[in-house]
Short mmCIF file of C-alpha atoms and ligand atoms in Angstrom, two decimals:
data_model
loop_
_atom_site.label_atom_id
_atom_site.label_comp_id
_atom_site.label_asym_id
_atom_site.label_seq_id
_atom_site.Cartn_x
_atom_site.Cartn_y
_atom_site.Cartn_z
CA UNK E 25 -0.31 0.02 0.09
CA UNK E 26 0.81 3.58 -0.38
CA UNK E 27 2.11 5.62 2.31
CA UNK E 28 -0.04 8.33 3.30
CA UNK E 29 0.72 12.00 2.50
CA UNK E 30 -0.95 14.72 3.75
CA UNK E 31 -1.12 18.37 5.70
CA UNK E 32 -2.32 17.36 9.27
CA UNK E 33 -4.13 20.48 11.49
CA UNK E 34 -4.40 19.93 14.82
CA UNK E 35 -6.65 22.41 16.62
CA UNK E 36 -6.18 22.36 20.26
CA UNK E 37 -2.54 21.89 19.52
CA UNK E 38 -1.58 22.64 23.59
CA UNK E 39 -3.87 20.83 24.76
CA UNK E 40 -3.92 17.41 26.57
CA UNK E 41 -4.72 15.25 24.11
CA UNK E 42 -1.95 16.71 21.69
CA UNK E 43 0.78 16.07 23.67
CA UNK E 44 0.01 12.87 25.65
CA UNK E 45 -1.08 10.67 22.55
CA UNK E 46 -1.59 12.47 18.71
CA UNK E 47 2.67 14.04 18.88
CA UNK E 48 4.09 10.15 20.36
CA UNK E 49 1.66 9.16 17.76
CA UNK E 50 2.55 10.50 15.06
CA UNK E 51 6.09 9.96 16.07
CA UNK E 52 5.16 6.36 16.24
CA UNK E 53 3.97 6.38 12.78
CA UNK E 54 7.27 8.68 11.41
CA UNK E 55 9.51 6.63 12.35
CA UNK E 56 8.54 3.71 11.74
CA UNK E 57 8.61 4.71 8.17
CA UNK E 58 5.12 4.25 7.87
CA UNK E 59 4.82 8.05 6.84
CA UNK E 60 5.39 9.64 3.08
CA UNK E 61 5.36 13.82 3.06
CA UNK E 62 4.07 15.66 5.85
CA UNK E 63 3.75 18.73 7.79
CA UNK E 64 1.55 19.58 10.54
CA UNK E 65 0.25 23.15 12.13
CA UNK E 66 -0.59 23.52 15.75
CA UNK E 67 -3.35 25.16 16.18
CA UNK E 68 -4.25 26.78 19.26
CA UNK E 69 -4.66 29.87 20.96
CA UNK E 70 -2.26 31.11 22.55
CA UNK E 71 0.79 32.89 20.74
CA UNK E 72 3.91 30.37 20.19
CA UNK E 73 6.75 30.94 17.88
CA UNK E 74 7.51 27.02 15.83
CA UNK E 75 10.55 26.86 17.52
CA UNK E 76 8.68 27.06 21.35
CA UNK E 77 6.32 24.75 19.09
CA UNK E 78 8.75 22.62 18.14
CA UNK E 79 10.59 22.46 21.38
CA UNK E 80 6.97 21.26 23.23
CA UNK E 81 6.71 18.74 20.73
CA UNK E 82 10.38 17.33 20.95
CA UNK E 83 9.12 16.95 25.06
CA UNK E 84 5.76 15.55 24.63
CA UNK E 85 7.26 12.40 22.86
CA UNK E 86 10.14 11.99 24.65
CA UNK E 87 8.11 11.99 27.44
CA UNK E 88 5.12 10.05 26.48
CA UNK E 89 6.27 8.56 23.70
CA UNK E 90 6.81 4.54 23.90
CA UNK E 91 10.14 4.00 21.38
CA UNK E 92 13.29 5.60 22.74
CA UNK E 93 13.38 8.26 20.44
CA UNK E 94 15.90 7.92 18.00
CA UNK E 95 18.50 10.87 16.68
CA UNK E 96 15.48 11.39 13.82
CA UNK E 97 13.50 13.45 16.50
CA UNK E 98 14.96 16.78 14.95
CA UNK E 99 13.55 15.62 11.68
CA UNK E 100 10.28 15.20 12.60
CA UNK E 101 9.70 18.04 15.01
CA UNK E 102 11.13 20.19 11.78
CA UNK E 103 8.02 20.18 9.54
CA UNK E 104 5.76 21.07 12.78
CA UNK E 105 4.32 25.12 12.14
CA UNK E 106 2.42 26.69 14.29
CA UNK E 107 -0.61 29.50 14.08
CA UNK E 108 -1.85 30.69 16.73
CA UNK E 109 -5.58 30.99 16.69
CA UNK E 110 -8.86 32.27 17.40
CA UNK E 111 -12.16 29.90 16.18
CA UNK E 112 -14.27 33.05 15.52
CA UNK E 113 -12.21 35.44 13.27
CA UNK E 114 -12.06 35.11 9.88
CA UNK E 115 -9.10 36.36 9.34
CA UNK E 116 -7.29 34.20 10.96
CA UNK E 117 -8.24 31.65 9.25
CA UNK E 118 -7.54 33.44 5.91
CA UNK E 119 -3.87 33.22 7.56
CA UNK E 120 -4.17 29.83 8.52
CA UNK E 121 -5.07 28.69 4.60
CA UNK E 122 -2.36 30.30 3.25
CA UNK E 123 0.32 28.90 5.57
CA UNK E 124 -1.19 25.55 4.46
CA UNK E 125 -1.21 26.30 0.66
CA UNK E 126 3.25 27.89 1.56
CA UNK E 127 3.70 23.94 3.71
CA UNK E 128 1.86 21.89 0.80
CA UNK E 129 3.74 23.22 -2.44
CA UNK E 130 7.19 22.98 0.22
CA UNK E 131 6.66 20.05 0.90
CA UNK E 132 4.56 18.41 -2.06
CA UNK E 133 1.34 17.42 0.12
CA UNK E 134 -0.59 16.66 -2.79
CA UNK E 135 -3.37 19.48 -1.94
CA UNK E 136 -4.17 16.19 1.04
CA UNK E 137 -5.40 17.87 3.97
CA UNK E 138 -6.92 16.14 7.46
CA UNK E 139 -8.26 18.18 10.03
CA UNK E 140 -8.01 16.96 13.59
CA UNK E 141 -10.23 18.97 16.27
CA UNK E 142 -8.69 17.94 19.81
CA UNK E 143 -10.15 20.94 21.57
CA UNK E 144 -13.50 21.49 23.83
CA UNK E 145 -16.64 20.36 21.59
CA UNK E 146 -18.52 23.72 22.13
CA UNK E 147 -15.69 24.52 19.06
CA UNK E 148 -16.35 21.56 16.28
CA UNK E 149 -19.48 23.11 14.79
CA UNK E 150 -17.94 26.44 13.98
CA UNK E 151 -14.53 25.67 13.12
CA UNK E 152 -16.00 23.37 10.49
CA UNK E 153 -18.37 26.15 9.41
CA UNK E 154 -15.18 28.59 8.37
CA UNK E 155 -13.31 25.99 7.33
CA UNK E 156 -15.50 25.95 4.35
CA UNK E 157 -16.82 29.58 4.64
CA UNK E 158 -13.03 30.47 4.80
CA UNK E 159 -12.52 27.99 2.08
CA UNK E 160 -9.28 25.87 3.70
CA UNK E 161 -11.52 22.65 2.40
CA UNK E 162 -11.17 24.27 -1.80
CA UNK E 163 -8.65 21.40 -1.18
CA UNK E 164 -6.97 20.07 -4.63
CA UNK E 165 -6.55 16.56 -2.48
CA UNK E 166 -8.37 14.89 0.13
CA UNK E 167 -10.02 16.36 3.17
CA UNK E 168 -10.58 14.88 6.29
CA UNK E 169 -12.51 16.07 9.38
CA UNK E 170 -11.10 13.86 12.16
CA UNK E 171 -13.65 14.36 15.22
CA UNK E 172 -13.38 14.34 18.86
CA UNK E 173 -15.51 12.93 21.49
CA UNK E 174 -17.92 14.12 23.33
CA UNK E 175 -20.53 14.05 19.55
CA UNK E 176 -23.61 16.16 20.99
CA UNK E 177 -24.70 16.09 24.49
CA UNK E 178 -27.94 13.76 23.92
CA UNK E 179 -29.65 13.40 20.04
CA UNK E 180 -30.35 16.86 19.23
CA UNK E 181 -27.66 18.64 19.29
CA UNK E 182 -25.55 15.44 17.72
CA UNK E 183 -28.39 16.45 15.31
CA UNK E 184 -27.03 19.56 15.01
CA UNK E 185 -23.27 19.35 15.58
CA UNK E 186 -23.20 16.66 12.62
CA UNK E 187 -25.75 19.34 10.34
CA UNK E 188 -22.78 22.54 11.15
CA UNK E 189 -20.01 19.49 10.08
CA UNK E 190 -21.48 18.33 6.84
CA UNK E 191 -21.68 21.95 6.08
CA UNK E 192 -17.85 21.43 5.38
CA UNK E 193 -18.00 17.61 4.79
CA UNK E 194 -19.15 14.85 3.37
CA UNK E 195 -20.04 11.32 5.51
CA UNK E 196 -17.37 10.11 4.19
CA UNK E 197 -15.23 12.54 4.90
CA UNK E 198 -15.74 12.65 8.55
CA UNK E 199 -13.62 10.77 11.12
CA UNK E 200 -15.56 10.73 14.39
CA UNK E 201 -13.41 8.83 17.36
CA UNK E 202 -13.88 6.45 19.34
CA UNK E 203 -10.52 5.48 20.96
CA UNK E 204 -12.09 1.82 22.31
CA UNK E 205 -12.27 1.24 18.92
CA UNK E 206 -8.40 1.49 18.06
CA UNK E 207 -7.11 -0.78 20.53
CA UNK E 208 -6.11 -3.90 19.11
CA UNK E 209 -8.11 -5.95 21.31
CA UNK E 210 -11.48 -4.71 19.88
CA UNK E 211 -10.40 -4.82 16.57
CA UNK E 212 -9.59 -8.77 17.34
CA UNK E 213 -13.91 -9.02 18.50
CA UNK E 214 -14.02 -9.45 14.62
CA UNK E 215 -11.10 -12.01 14.36
CA UNK E 216 -12.12 -14.02 17.33
CA UNK E 217 -15.45 -14.62 15.75
CA UNK E 218 -15.10 -14.12 12.26
CA UNK E 219 -11.46 -16.33 11.79
CA UNK E 220 -12.24 -19.45 13.86
CA UNK E 221 -14.11 -22.28 13.30
CA UNK E 222 -15.22 -22.81 16.68
CA UNK E 223 -17.07 -19.76 17.49
CA UNK E 224 -19.20 -18.45 14.98
CA UNK E 225 -21.60 -21.57 15.06
CA UNK E 226 -22.18 -21.41 18.67
CA UNK E 227 -22.04 -17.04 18.60
CA UNK E 228 -26.18 -17.24 18.76
CA UNK E 229 -28.74 -18.09 21.96
CA UNK E 230 -28.48 -21.47 22.09
CA UNK E 231 -25.05 -22.07 23.69
CA UNK E 232 -24.68 -18.45 24.94
CA UNK E 233 -26.23 -17.74 28.13
CA UNK E 234 -25.34 -13.94 28.27
CA UNK E 235 -22.05 -12.13 28.21
CA UNK E 236 -20.44 -9.47 30.57
CA UNK E 237 -19.02 -6.18 28.94
CA UNK E 238 -17.14 -4.05 32.17
CA UNK E 239 -14.86 -1.26 31.88
CA UNK E 240 -14.10 0.31 35.42
CA UNK E 241 -11.43 2.48 36.33
CA UNK E 242 -10.13 3.23 39.60
CA UNK E 243 -9.46 6.90 38.44
CA UNK E 244 -11.80 9.61 40.42
CA UNK E 245 -13.14 12.96 38.45
CA UNK E 246 -10.16 14.78 38.86
CA UNK E 247 -9.94 17.90 37.29
CA UNK E 248 -13.08 17.18 35.48
CA UNK E 249 -16.20 18.01 37.41
CA UNK E 250 -17.35 21.14 35.62
CA UNK E 251 -17.56 18.44 32.76
CA UNK E 252 -18.42 15.75 34.34
CA UNK E 253 -21.47 16.99 36.00
CA UNK E 254 -23.11 17.57 32.92
CA UNK E 255 -22.01 14.67 31.47
CA UNK E 256 -21.99 11.46 33.63
CA UNK E 257 -21.57 8.06 32.82
CA UNK E 258 -23.71 7.06 30.82
CA UNK E 259 -23.09 9.68 28.15
CA UNK E 260 -19.08 9.45 28.88
CA UNK E 261 -18.91 5.55 28.65
CA UNK E 262 -22.31 3.55 28.15
CA UNK E 263 -22.91 5.85 24.68
CA UNK E 264 -19.89 5.84 22.91
CA UNK E 265 -17.37 3.08 24.01
CA UNK E 266 -19.67 0.34 25.75
CA UNK E 267 -22.04 0.01 22.87
CA UNK E 268 -19.93 -0.26 20.51
CA UNK E 269 -18.23 -2.42 21.89
CA UNK E 270 -21.84 -4.63 22.46
CA UNK E 271 -22.05 -3.68 18.15
CA UNK E 272 -19.07 -5.67 17.13
CA UNK E 273 -20.05 -9.05 19.93
CA UNK E 274 -23.38 -8.77 18.31
CA UNK E 275 -23.26 -8.27 14.85
CA UNK E 276 -24.11 -10.17 11.94
CA UNK E 277 -20.75 -11.94 10.01
CA UNK E 278 -20.17 -8.98 7.40
CA UNK E 279 -20.19 -10.50 4.10
CA UNK E 280 -16.64 -8.65 3.47
CA UNK E 281 -14.54 -6.47 5.98
CA UNK E 282 -14.93 -3.66 4.57
CA UNK E 283 -15.96 -0.11 6.29
CA UNK E 284 -19.32 0.10 4.37
CA UNK E 285 -20.31 -3.65 5.12
CA UNK E 286 -19.57 -3.68 9.00
CA UNK E 287 -21.11 -0.15 9.41
CA UNK E 288 -24.30 -1.69 8.50
CA UNK E 289 -23.86 -5.30 10.21
CA UNK E 290 -23.18 -2.38 13.38
CA UNK E 291 -26.10 -0.38 12.56
CA UNK E 292 -28.29 -2.91 12.26
CA UNK E 293 -27.73 -4.19 16.22
CA UNK E 294 -28.17 -0.49 17.32
CA UNK E 295 -31.81 -1.14 15.31
CA UNK E 296 -32.33 -4.44 17.35
CA UNK E 297 -31.63 -2.93 20.70
CA UNK E 298 -34.04 -2.59 22.67
CA UNK E 299 -35.45 0.10 23.64
CA UNK E 300 -36.38 1.18 27.05
CA UNK E 301 -39.73 2.63 27.90
CA UNK E 302 -39.73 5.63 30.93
CA UNK E 303 -41.42 2.87 33.00
CA UNK E 304 -38.73 0.41 32.92
CA UNK E 305 -35.35 2.50 33.34
CA UNK E 306 -34.97 0.42 37.15
CA UNK E 307 -35.82 -2.58 36.08
CA UNK E 308 -33.03 -2.50 32.93
CA UNK E 309 -30.33 -0.22 34.26
CA UNK E 310 -29.06 0.38 37.45
CA UNK E 311 -26.79 3.75 38.91
CA UNK E 312 -24.09 4.75 41.22
CA UNK E 313 -22.28 7.48 41.85
CA UNK E 314 -19.01 6.78 44.39
CA UNK E 315 -18.40 7.48 48.06
CA UNK E 316 -15.73 7.59 50.22
CA UNK E 317 -13.10 4.82 50.03
CA UNK E 318 -9.86 3.58 50.48
CA UNK E 319 -7.37 3.04 47.61
CA UNK E 320 -3.99 2.23 47.66
CA UNK E 321 -4.17 2.57 51.26
CA UNK E 322 -5.41 6.78 50.56
CA UNK E 323 -8.31 7.97 51.55
CA UNK E 324 -10.27 9.46 49.01
CA UNK E 325 -12.66 11.78 48.69
CA UNK E 326 -16.31 11.20 47.66
CA UNK E 327 -17.88 12.37 44.09
CA UNK E 328 -19.52 14.80 45.70
CA UNK E 329 -16.61 16.04 47.70
CA UNK E 330 -14.65 16.60 44.59
CA UNK E 331 -13.54 20.34 42.70
CA UNK E 332 -16.40 21.97 40.44
CA UNK E 333 -19.34 18.87 41.54
CA UNK E 334 -22.34 19.86 43.14
CA UNK E 335 -22.99 18.19 46.79
CA UNK E 336 -26.17 17.32 46.45
CA UNK E 337 -24.79 16.02 42.90
CA UNK E 338 -27.16 13.82 41.62
CA UNK E 339 -24.91 12.88 38.43
CA UNK E 340 -23.36 9.15 38.07
CA UNK E 341 -20.52 8.11 38.46
CA UNK E 342 -21.40 4.32 37.55
CA UNK E 343 -23.66 2.75 35.37
CA UNK E 344 -24.89 -1.01 34.77
CA UNK E 345 -27.26 -2.29 32.54
CA UNK E 346 -29.11 -5.26 30.85
CA UNK E 347 -29.56 -4.57 26.89
CA UNK E 348 -31.73 -7.29 25.14
CA UNK E 349 -30.79 -7.29 21.14
CA UNK E 350 -34.23 -8.17 19.57
CA UNK E 351 -32.83 -10.38 16.40
CA UNK E 352 -33.17 -14.10 15.75
CA UNK E 353 -29.26 -14.34 17.01
CA UNK E 354 -30.24 -12.54 20.61
CA UNK E 355 -33.47 -12.97 21.46
CA UNK E 356 -33.51 -13.96 25.50
CA UNK E 357 -29.50 -13.67 25.76
CA UNK E 358 -28.44 -10.65 28.30
CA UNK E 359 -25.79 -7.81 27.67
CA UNK E 360 -24.92 -6.74 30.80
CA UNK E 361 -22.47 -3.69 30.57
CA UNK E 362 -21.20 -1.89 33.83
CA UNK E 363 -18.99 1.41 33.91
CA UNK E 364 -17.81 3.38 36.42
CA UNK E 365 -15.21 5.68 38.18
CA UNK E 366 -13.21 5.17 41.71
CA UNK E 367 -13.75 0.83 41.23
CA UNK E 368 -11.27 -1.69 42.28
CA UNK E 369 -9.71 -2.32 39.43
CA UNK E 370 -8.85 -0.22 36.36
CA UNK E 371 -9.91 -2.81 33.32
CA UNK E 372 -11.79 -3.20 30.80
CA UNK E 373 -12.53 -6.64 29.59
CA UNK E 374 -15.38 -8.63 28.13
CA UNK E 375 -17.33 -12.26 29.15
CA UNK E 376 -18.95 -15.05 26.85
CA UNK E 377 -20.78 -17.24 29.33
CA UNK E 378 -21.59 -20.27 27.48
CA UNK E 379 -24.62 -22.51 28.72
CA UNK E 380 -24.04 -24.86 30.58
CA UNK E 381 -24.03 -28.46 28.52
CA UNK E 382 -27.07 -30.27 28.92
CA UNK E 383 -26.97 -32.57 31.82
CA UNK E 384 -23.80 -33.26 34.26
CA UNK E 385 -22.62 -35.99 34.31
CA UNK E 386 -19.71 -35.20 37.20
CA UNK E 387 -22.28 -34.06 39.69
CA UNK E 388 -21.67 -33.93 43.25
CA UNK E 389 -22.94 -32.52 45.83
CA UNK E 390 -21.61 -28.49 46.59
CA UNK E 391 -19.38 -29.06 42.93
CA UNK E 392 -20.57 -27.88 39.50
CA UNK E 393 -18.68 -28.11 36.14
CA UNK E 394 -18.25 -24.57 35.24
CA UNK E 395 -19.52 -23.14 32.09
CA UNK E 396 -17.20 -22.44 29.61
CA UNK E 397 -15.83 -18.58 29.35
CA UNK E 398 -14.22 -16.82 26.51
CA UNK E 399 -12.77 -14.00 28.36
CA UNK E 400 -11.30 -11.04 25.95
CA UNK E 401 -9.21 -8.62 27.94
CA UNK E 402 -8.94 -5.16 26.24
CA UNK E 403 -6.77 -3.37 28.77
CA UNK E 404 -4.45 -3.06 31.01
CA UNK E 405 -3.31 -6.31 29.67
CA UNK E 406 -4.65 -7.51 26.18
CA UNK E 407 -5.74 -11.60 25.07
CA UNK E 408 -7.61 -14.28 25.37
CA UNK E 409 -8.87 -16.70 28.24
CA UNK E 410 -10.83 -19.34 27.76
CA UNK E 411 -12.33 -21.45 30.72
CA UNK E 412 -12.53 -25.64 30.35
CA UNK E 413 -13.64 -28.34 32.36
CA UNK E 414 -10.62 -31.13 32.03
CA UNK E 415 -9.36 -34.02 34.04
CA UNK E 416 -6.23 -33.22 35.08
CA UNK E 417 -3.79 -35.97 36.20
CA UNK E 418 -4.43 -38.15 39.29
CA UNK E 419 -7.91 -36.37 39.91
CA UNK E 420 -10.89 -38.07 39.02
CA UNK E 421 -13.60 -35.59 38.22
CA UNK E 422 -13.12 -32.30 35.83
CA UNK E 423 -11.45 -29.47 36.94
CA UNK E 424 -11.80 -26.13 35.34
CA UNK E 425 -8.68 -24.95 33.40
CA UNK E 426 -7.64 -22.00 31.37
CA UNK E 427 -5.65 -22.07 28.52
CA UNK E 428 -4.59 -18.43 28.11
CA UNK E 429 -3.01 -15.90 24.59
CA UNK E 430 -1.89 -12.73 26.22
CA UNK E 431 -1.02 -10.24 23.21
CA UNK E 432 1.93 -8.48 25.04
CA UNK E 433 3.93 -11.31 27.16
CA UNK E 434 3.37 -13.77 24.30
CA UNK E 435 4.57 -11.96 21.37
CA UNK E 436 6.90 -9.27 22.98
CA UNK E 437 5.24 -7.20 21.09
CA UNK E 438 4.12 -3.23 22.34
CA UNK E 439 1.01 -3.38 21.44
CA UNK E 440 0.33 -0.08 19.13
CA UNK E 441 -1.30 2.31 21.09
CA UNK E 442 -4.85 3.05 19.93
CA UNK E 443 -4.81 6.97 18.80
CA UNK E 444 -1.18 5.74 16.30
CA UNK E 445 -4.19 3.38 14.91
CA UNK E 446 -6.28 5.51 14.61
CA UNK E 447 -4.67 8.34 13.32
CA UNK E 448 -2.43 6.24 10.28
CA UNK E 449 -6.62 4.35 9.24
CA UNK E 450 -7.66 8.56 8.79
CA UNK E 451 -4.22 9.40 6.64
CA UNK E 452 -4.54 5.86 4.79
CA UNK E 453 -8.91 6.75 4.56
CA UNK E 454 -10.28 4.06 6.14
CA UNK E 455 -12.72 4.23 8.33
CA UNK E 456 -13.49 1.45 9.51
CA UNK E 457 -12.33 2.34 13.27
CA UNK E 458 -14.57 5.02 13.65
CA UNK E 459 -18.31 5.73 14.28
CA UNK E 460 -20.86 6.54 11.02
CA UNK E 461 -23.11 8.99 12.68
CA UNK E 462 -25.98 6.10 11.85
CA UNK E 463 -24.49 4.71 14.74
CA UNK E 464 -24.00 8.01 16.61
CA UNK E 465 -27.90 8.73 16.03
CA UNK E 466 -29.35 5.19 17.12
CA UNK E 467 -26.95 5.07 19.92
CA UNK E 468 -27.85 8.61 21.43
CA UNK E 469 -31.63 7.59 21.02
CA UNK E 470 -30.95 4.44 22.92
CA UNK E 471 -29.34 6.74 25.84
CA UNK E 472 -31.28 9.51 25.89
CA UNK E 473 -34.50 7.28 26.74
CA UNK E 474 -32.73 7.08 30.21
CA UNK E 475 -30.88 9.92 30.39
CA UNK E 476 -34.68 11.75 30.40
CA UNK E 477 -35.29 9.99 33.76
CA UNK E 478 -31.90 9.85 35.43
CA UNK E 479 -32.43 13.26 35.02
CA UNK E 480 -35.70 13.91 36.48
CA UNK E 481 -35.27 11.42 39.60
CA UNK E 482 -33.27 12.34 42.30
CA UNK E 483 -31.32 8.81 43.41
CA UNK E 484 -31.97 8.85 46.96
CA UNK E 485 -29.23 6.12 47.29
CA UNK E 486 -26.56 8.49 46.12
CA UNK E 487 -23.81 8.10 47.13
CA UNK E 488 -24.09 4.62 46.56
CA UNK E 489 -20.98 3.01 46.23
CA UNK E 490 -17.54 3.21 47.92
CA UNK E 491 -14.25 3.81 46.17
CA UNK E 492 -12.52 1.00 45.63
CA UNK E 493 -15.53 -1.37 45.32
CA UNK E 494 -17.43 -3.28 41.97
CA UNK E 495 -20.04 -0.33 42.07
CA UNK E 496 -23.70 -0.51 44.54
CA UNK E 497 -25.34 -3.85 45.14
CA UNK E 498 -27.95 -3.31 42.71
CA UNK E 499 -25.67 -3.75 40.09
CA UNK E 500 -25.07 -7.42 41.90
CA UNK E 501 -28.93 -7.66 42.06
CA UNK E 502 -29.59 -7.28 38.10
CA UNK E 503 -27.56 -10.06 37.27
CA UNK E 504 -28.88 -12.19 40.33
CA UNK E 505 -32.49 -11.57 39.53
CA UNK E 506 -31.37 -13.68 36.11
CA UNK E 507 -29.36 -16.73 37.71
CA UNK E 508 -26.36 -15.48 37.11
CA UNK E 509 -23.21 -12.89 38.64
CA UNK E 510 -20.91 -10.64 37.22
CA UNK E 511 -17.59 -12.77 36.51
CA UNK E 512 -14.71 -12.26 39.06
CA UNK E 513 -11.77 -10.41 37.99
CA UNK E 514 -9.07 -13.04 37.44
P1 LIG Y 608 -7.17 20.62 27.04
O1 LIG Y 608 -8.03 21.52 27.27
O2 LIG Y 608 -6.34 19.98 27.12
O3 LIG Y 608 -6.81 21.39 25.49
C1 LIG Y 608 -7.95 22.00 24.42
C2 LIG Y 608 -7.10 23.07 23.55
O4 LIG Y 608 -8.02 23.89 22.61
C3 LIG Y 608 -5.78 23.77 23.81
O5 LIG Y 608 -4.79 23.76 23.08
C4 LIG Y 608 -6.69 24.96 23.44
O6 LIG Y 608 -5.28 26.08 23.71
C5 LIG Y 608 -7.43 24.95 22.39
N1 LIG Y 608 -8.21 26.34 22.89
C6 LIG Y 608 -9.31 26.43 23.78
N2 LIG Y 608 -9.83 27.14 23.11
C7 LIG Y 608 -9.92 27.94 21.82
C8 LIG Y 608 -10.05 28.99 21.48
N3 LIG Y 608 -11.15 29.62 21.40
N4 LIG Y 608 -9.57 29.35 19.85
C9 LIG Y 608 -8.14 28.57 19.99
N5 LIG Y 608 -7.84 27.52 20.81
C10 LIG Y 608 -8.67 27.08 21.69
O7 LIG Y 608 -8.29 19.34 25.85
P2 LIG Y 608 -7.82 18.43 26.22
O8 LIG Y 608 -7.99 16.89 27.00
O9 LIG Y 608 -6.49 18.02 25.03
O10 LIG Y 608 -9.19 17.60 25.19
C11 LIG Y 608 -9.44 17.76 23.72
C12 LIG Y 608 -10.33 16.78 23.28
O11 LIG Y 608 -10.40 15.53 23.27
C13 LIG Y 608 -11.60 17.16 23.88
O12 LIG Y 608 -13.27 16.70 22.51
C14 LIG Y 608 -11.86 15.19 24.41
O13 LIG Y 608 -13.06 15.90 25.03
C15 LIG Y 608 -11.27 14.98 23.55
N6 LIG Y 608 -10.28 14.07 24.68
C16 LIG Y 608 -9.28 13.95 25.36
C17 LIG Y 608 -8.89 13.23 25.40
C18 LIG Y 608 -7.87 13.38 26.42
O14 LIG Y 608 -7.25 12.49 27.38
N7 LIG Y 608 -7.20 14.29 27.06
C19 LIG Y 608 -9.14 11.83 26.06
C20 LIG Y 608 -9.83 11.64 24.81
C21 LIG Y 608 -11.04 12.31 24.27
#
């Protein structure tokens, strides 16, 4: 395949995301020889010279990069330029356009542009409209918009934002980032399912009893209190990352592994997702908010005591839910999801629990044969574990055994960071691992039903889980009432 050539414009170039993820990822691509000709324009509010900016980029690569920066770091940063920008001022865009043209001819960039919006989402629409109006999108090559989360706050605001960015870019040119979709193991769900004769025939309601997706964080809200108060775990995690993982687990095999085919199968999952009616929210979903607690032998405060958080806050920092996908494949199989802050462990993993065998020949009182589990570890470790029953030598009965495949341990490779993959995909024009508008719209309309009810009813039990726990008791009850339990971390 041809190596990509483009001018990459990063809006929000002095921000946290650019420094921690984007610059180091670009450097990795450069260092691996995956980029052809390129240049980067950093765009942000404050005044910086090109030299000051290049120094910052260098620091960012040294501090956050995965590999030891080599001597070519100087060559890398020499391609970085800076533009001090006001997002509402046309003359600032015109200057940026002029700089882009100059760099394009200097580096021979074929008129290709990537516009990466790594700044507060309230600016996304304005920037896109200006890019069009001030003619930065009038290019001879390709133009692509890479846009960070959150994509709106609910369906209505997402529609408004989408309309704004669609004035300047077609759906094909819009790359909505969901950094979970950049993770190697999330992409691997597809391979596990569709490249193994052992799994696909069993991947349905005849053989699977339930699926559990957990994404837990140990951090609290940190400095994001102001944003998080208006968001909460449902909007911040469920609408995008959790539902994306569910759609990859549940989709039908695509007829080809192309962007359009995969996306349209994912969209069909969202369409089959059973909508939750007002009166049913508490039957299907549980919300939690962290209380104080002890983590790593240190006292940590309750959510309501965090900076910029209302002392009576009704915002959820934890969500557990039961999703039903009403189609032939999944009728009757619950997909349980849970995600939260200040939980016991930082981990994302998927447990596929297979149904019990028809009859247990190894029955002993107090001892039943364990169900088969396929565990997909997304982070921090990446890999799969298959839980089987086998006879261990010297023992008479069925004993649980685990087959492990760890991406890191066995291959000895550093899995590339999500952003590196996503940046590379956007440069190559592969939108498979980005979210299509139809997915965004359907997942918001699912989530909106729940958030409307939660916003209008104050949860009297808040705070209802201790920091360092696995969430409120109600999240366990959600599974218990169906005869299941959350498989513990192991
Ligand atoms: P940040 O606050 O650290 O950076 C914001 C950037 O925007 C700065 O470079 C600032 O100069 C620029 N900016 C702000 N107002 C401006 C204006 N009026 N004109 C021009 N420039 C202006 O934010 P961040 O953490 O880097 O996040 C950026 C985006 O990425 C957000 O949408 C966020 O949700 C998303 N995101 C961030 C992370 C992360 O790890 N930080 C992870 C996932 C998604």
